JSON list of C-alpha atoms in Angstrom, two decimals:
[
{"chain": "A", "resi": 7, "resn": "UNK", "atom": "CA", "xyz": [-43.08, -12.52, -0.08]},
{"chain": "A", "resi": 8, "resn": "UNK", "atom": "CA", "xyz": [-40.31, -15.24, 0.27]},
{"chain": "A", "resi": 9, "resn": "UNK", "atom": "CA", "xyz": [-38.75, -13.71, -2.69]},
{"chain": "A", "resi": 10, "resn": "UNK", "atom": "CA", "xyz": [-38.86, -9.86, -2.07]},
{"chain": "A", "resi": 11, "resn": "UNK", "atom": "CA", "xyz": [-36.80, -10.69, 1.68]},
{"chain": "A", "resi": 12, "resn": "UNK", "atom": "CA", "xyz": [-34.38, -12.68, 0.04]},
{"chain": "A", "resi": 13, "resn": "UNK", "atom": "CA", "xyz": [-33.82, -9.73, -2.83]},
{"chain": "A", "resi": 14, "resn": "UNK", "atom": "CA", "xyz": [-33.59, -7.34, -0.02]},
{"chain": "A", "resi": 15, "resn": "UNK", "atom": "CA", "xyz": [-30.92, -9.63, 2.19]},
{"chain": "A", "resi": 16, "resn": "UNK", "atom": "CA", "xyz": [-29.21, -9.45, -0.79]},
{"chain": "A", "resi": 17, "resn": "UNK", "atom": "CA", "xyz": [-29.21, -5.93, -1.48]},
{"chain": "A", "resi": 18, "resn": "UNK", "atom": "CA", "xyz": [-27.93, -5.62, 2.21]},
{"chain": "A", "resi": 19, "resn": "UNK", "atom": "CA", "xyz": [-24.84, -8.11, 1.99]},
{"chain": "A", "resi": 20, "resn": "UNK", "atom": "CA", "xyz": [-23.78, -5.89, -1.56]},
{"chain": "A", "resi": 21, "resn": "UNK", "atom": "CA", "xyz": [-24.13, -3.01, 0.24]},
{"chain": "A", "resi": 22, "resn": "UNK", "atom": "CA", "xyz": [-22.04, -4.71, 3.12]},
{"chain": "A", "resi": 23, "resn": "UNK", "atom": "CA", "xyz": [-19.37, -6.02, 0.94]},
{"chain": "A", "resi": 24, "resn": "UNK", "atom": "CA", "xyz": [-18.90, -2.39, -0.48]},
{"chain": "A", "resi": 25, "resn": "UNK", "atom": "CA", "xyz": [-18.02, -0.71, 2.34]},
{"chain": "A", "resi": 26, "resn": "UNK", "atom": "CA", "xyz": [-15.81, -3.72, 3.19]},
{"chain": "A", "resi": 27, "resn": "UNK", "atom": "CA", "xyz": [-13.80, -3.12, 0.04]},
{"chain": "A", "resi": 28, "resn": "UNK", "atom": "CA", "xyz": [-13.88, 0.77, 0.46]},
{"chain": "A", "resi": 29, "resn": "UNK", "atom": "CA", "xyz": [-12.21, 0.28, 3.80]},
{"chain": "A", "resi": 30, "resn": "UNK", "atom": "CA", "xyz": [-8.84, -0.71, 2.54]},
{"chain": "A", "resi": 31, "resn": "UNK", "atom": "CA", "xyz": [-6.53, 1.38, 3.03]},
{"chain": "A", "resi": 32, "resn": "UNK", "atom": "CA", "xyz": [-5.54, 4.21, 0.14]},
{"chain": "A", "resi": 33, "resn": "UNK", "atom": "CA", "xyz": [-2.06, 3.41, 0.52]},
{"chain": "A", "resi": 34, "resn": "UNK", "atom": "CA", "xyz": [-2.08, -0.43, -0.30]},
{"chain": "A", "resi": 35, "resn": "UNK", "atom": "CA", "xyz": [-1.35, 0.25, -4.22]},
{"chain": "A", "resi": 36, "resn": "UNK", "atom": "CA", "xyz": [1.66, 2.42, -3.10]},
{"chain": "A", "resi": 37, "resn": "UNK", "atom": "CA", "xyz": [2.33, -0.54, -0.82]},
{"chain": "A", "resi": 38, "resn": "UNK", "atom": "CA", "xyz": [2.61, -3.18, -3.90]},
{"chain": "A", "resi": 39, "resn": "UNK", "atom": "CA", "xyz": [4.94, -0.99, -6.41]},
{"chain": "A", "resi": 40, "resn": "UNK", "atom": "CA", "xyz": [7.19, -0.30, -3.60]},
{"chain": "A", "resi": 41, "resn": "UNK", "atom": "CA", "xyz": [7.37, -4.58, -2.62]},
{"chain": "A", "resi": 42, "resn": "UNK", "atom": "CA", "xyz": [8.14, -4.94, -6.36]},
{"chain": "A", "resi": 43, "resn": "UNK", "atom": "CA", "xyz": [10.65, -2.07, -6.51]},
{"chain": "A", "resi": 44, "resn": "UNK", "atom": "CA", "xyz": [12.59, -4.16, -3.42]},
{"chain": "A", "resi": 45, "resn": "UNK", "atom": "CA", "xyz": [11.81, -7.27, -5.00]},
{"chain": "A", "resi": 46, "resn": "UNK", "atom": "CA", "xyz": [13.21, -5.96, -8.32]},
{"chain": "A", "resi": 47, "resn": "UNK", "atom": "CA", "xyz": [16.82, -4.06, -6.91]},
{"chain": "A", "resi": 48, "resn": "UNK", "atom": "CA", "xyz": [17.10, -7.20, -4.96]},
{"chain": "A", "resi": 49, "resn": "UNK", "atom": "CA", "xyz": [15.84, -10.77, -6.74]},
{"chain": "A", "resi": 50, "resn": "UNK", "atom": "CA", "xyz": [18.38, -12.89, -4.88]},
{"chain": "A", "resi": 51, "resn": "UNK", "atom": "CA", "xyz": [18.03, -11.82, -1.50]},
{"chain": "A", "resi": 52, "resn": "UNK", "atom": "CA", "xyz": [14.66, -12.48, 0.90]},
{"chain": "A", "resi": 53, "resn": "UNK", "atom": "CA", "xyz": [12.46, -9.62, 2.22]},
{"chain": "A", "resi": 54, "resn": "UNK", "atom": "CA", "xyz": [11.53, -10.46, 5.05]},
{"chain": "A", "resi": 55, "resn": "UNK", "atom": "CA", "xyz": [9.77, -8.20, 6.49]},
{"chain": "A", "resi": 56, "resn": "UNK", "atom": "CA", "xyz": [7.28, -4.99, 5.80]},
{"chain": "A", "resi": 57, "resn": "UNK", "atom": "CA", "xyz": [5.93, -2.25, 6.96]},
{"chain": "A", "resi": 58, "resn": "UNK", "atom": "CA", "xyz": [4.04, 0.70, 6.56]},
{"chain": "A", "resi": 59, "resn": "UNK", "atom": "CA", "xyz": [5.65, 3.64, 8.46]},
{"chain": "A", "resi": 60, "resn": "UNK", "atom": "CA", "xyz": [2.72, 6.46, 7.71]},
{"chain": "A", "resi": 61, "resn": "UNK", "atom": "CA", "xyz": [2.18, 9.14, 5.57]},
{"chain": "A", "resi": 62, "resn": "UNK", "atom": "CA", "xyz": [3.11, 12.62, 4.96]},
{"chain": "A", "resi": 63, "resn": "UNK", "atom": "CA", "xyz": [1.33, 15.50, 3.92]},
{"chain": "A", "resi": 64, "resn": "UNK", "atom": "CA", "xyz": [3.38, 17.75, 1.69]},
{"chain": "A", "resi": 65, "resn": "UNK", "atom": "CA", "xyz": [0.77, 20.30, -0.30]},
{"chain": "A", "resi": 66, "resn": "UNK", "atom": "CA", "xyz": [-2.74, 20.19, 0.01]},
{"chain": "A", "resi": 67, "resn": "UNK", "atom": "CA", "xyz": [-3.04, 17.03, -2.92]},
{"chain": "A", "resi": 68, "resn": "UNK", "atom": "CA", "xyz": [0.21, 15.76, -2.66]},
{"chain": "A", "resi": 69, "resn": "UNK", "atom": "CA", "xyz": [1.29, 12.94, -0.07]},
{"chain": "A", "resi": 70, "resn": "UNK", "atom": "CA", "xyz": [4.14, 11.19, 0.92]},
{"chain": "A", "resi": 71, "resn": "UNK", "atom": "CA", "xyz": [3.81, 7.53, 2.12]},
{"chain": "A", "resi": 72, "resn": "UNK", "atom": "CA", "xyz": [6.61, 5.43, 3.65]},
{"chain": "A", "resi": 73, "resn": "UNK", "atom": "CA", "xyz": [7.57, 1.74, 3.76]},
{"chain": "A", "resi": 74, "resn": "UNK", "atom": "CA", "xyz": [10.34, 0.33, 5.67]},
{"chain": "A", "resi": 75, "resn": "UNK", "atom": "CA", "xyz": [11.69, -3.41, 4.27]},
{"chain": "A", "resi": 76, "resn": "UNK", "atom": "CA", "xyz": [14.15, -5.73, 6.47]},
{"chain": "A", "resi": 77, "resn": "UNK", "atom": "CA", "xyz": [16.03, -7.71, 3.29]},
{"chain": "A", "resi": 78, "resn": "UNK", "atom": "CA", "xyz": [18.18, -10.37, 4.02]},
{"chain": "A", "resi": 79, "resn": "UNK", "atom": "CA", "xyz": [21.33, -11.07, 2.15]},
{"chain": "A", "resi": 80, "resn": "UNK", "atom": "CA", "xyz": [24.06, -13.47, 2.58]},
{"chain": "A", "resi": 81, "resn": "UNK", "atom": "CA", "xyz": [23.00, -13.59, 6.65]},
{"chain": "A", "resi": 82, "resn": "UNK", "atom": "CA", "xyz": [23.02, -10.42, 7.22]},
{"chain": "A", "resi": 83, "resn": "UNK", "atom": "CA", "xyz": [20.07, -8.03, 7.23]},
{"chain": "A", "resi": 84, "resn": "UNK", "atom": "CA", "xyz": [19.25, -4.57, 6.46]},
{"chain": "A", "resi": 85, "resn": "UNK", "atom": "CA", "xyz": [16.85, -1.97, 5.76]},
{"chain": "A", "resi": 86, "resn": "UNK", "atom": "CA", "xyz": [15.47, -0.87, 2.71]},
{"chain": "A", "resi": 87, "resn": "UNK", "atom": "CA", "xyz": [13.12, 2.59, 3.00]},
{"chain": "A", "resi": 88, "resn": "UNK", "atom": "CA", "xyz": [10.70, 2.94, 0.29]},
{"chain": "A", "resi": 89, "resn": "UNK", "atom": "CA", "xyz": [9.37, 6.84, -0.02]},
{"chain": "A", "resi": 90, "resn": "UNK", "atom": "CA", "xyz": [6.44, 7.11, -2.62]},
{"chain": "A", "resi": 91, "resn": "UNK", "atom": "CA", "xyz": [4.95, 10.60, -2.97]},
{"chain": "A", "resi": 92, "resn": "UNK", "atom": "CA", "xyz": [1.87, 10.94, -5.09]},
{"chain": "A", "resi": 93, "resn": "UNK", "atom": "CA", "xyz": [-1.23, 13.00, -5.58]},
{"chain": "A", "resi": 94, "resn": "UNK", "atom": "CA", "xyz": [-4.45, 12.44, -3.87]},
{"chain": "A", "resi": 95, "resn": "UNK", "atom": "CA", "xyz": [-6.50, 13.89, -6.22]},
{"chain": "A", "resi": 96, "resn": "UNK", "atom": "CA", "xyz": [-5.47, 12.25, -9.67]},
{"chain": "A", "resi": 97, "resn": "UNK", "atom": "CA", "xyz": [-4.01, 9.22, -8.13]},
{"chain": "A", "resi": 98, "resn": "UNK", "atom": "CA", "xyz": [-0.87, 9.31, -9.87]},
{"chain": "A", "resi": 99, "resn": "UNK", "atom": "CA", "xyz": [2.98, 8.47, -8.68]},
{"chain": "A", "resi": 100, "resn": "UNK", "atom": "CA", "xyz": [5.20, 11.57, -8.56]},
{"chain": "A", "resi": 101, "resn": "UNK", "atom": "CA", "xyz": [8.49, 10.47, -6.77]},
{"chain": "A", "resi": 102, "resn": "UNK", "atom": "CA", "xyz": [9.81, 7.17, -5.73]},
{"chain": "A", "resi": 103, "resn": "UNK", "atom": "CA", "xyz": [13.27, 7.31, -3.65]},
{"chain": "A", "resi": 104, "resn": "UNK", "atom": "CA", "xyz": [14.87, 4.01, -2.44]},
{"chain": "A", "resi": 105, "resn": "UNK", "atom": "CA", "xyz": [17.09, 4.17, 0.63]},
{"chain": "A", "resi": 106, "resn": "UNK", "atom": "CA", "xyz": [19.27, 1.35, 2.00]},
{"chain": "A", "resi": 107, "resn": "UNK", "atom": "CA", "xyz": [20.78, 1.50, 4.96]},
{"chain": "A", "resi": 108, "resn": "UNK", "atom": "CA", "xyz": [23.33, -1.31, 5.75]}
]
């Protein structure tokens, strides 16, 4: 008896931990290529801060999702705008812009 309530406690925490993990957000791969696209067009200067200004949608499949960067160089800051547009139903990148505003 001992054995079938722990097997079914732990049935309940997988099932927990699943819906844990399928509530991050779709957008947090997007998120990661664009921090390495900033990190990449600018390795000596310090991001220092992120954020995730919301998404567009263009066509019935095919979003666009936004991330605004405050990068740091030589002690003065500025923004970097990250625009990613991709399709929701094959999960693949179609357009990445960079804009910097200074």
């Amino acid at each position: 008896m001992k054995k079938i309530i722990g097997l079914l406690i732990f049935i309940l925490s997988l099932s927990t931990f699943q819906q844990v993990l399928a509530q991050q957000p779709d957008y947090e791969k997007y998120g990661k290529i664009a921090i390495v696209v900033v990190q990449a067009n600018h390795p000596a200067e310090e991001v220092t801060d992120y954020e995730y200004k919301g998404r567009k949608q263009l066509t019935k499949d095919e979003v666009e999702d936004d991330f605004l960067f405050l990068v740091a160089e030589n002690g003065k800051e500025f923004n970097v705008l990250v625009k990613i547009k991709h399709n929701l139903a094959n999960n693949k990148l179609l357009n990445l812009t960079v804009e910097e505003s200074k």
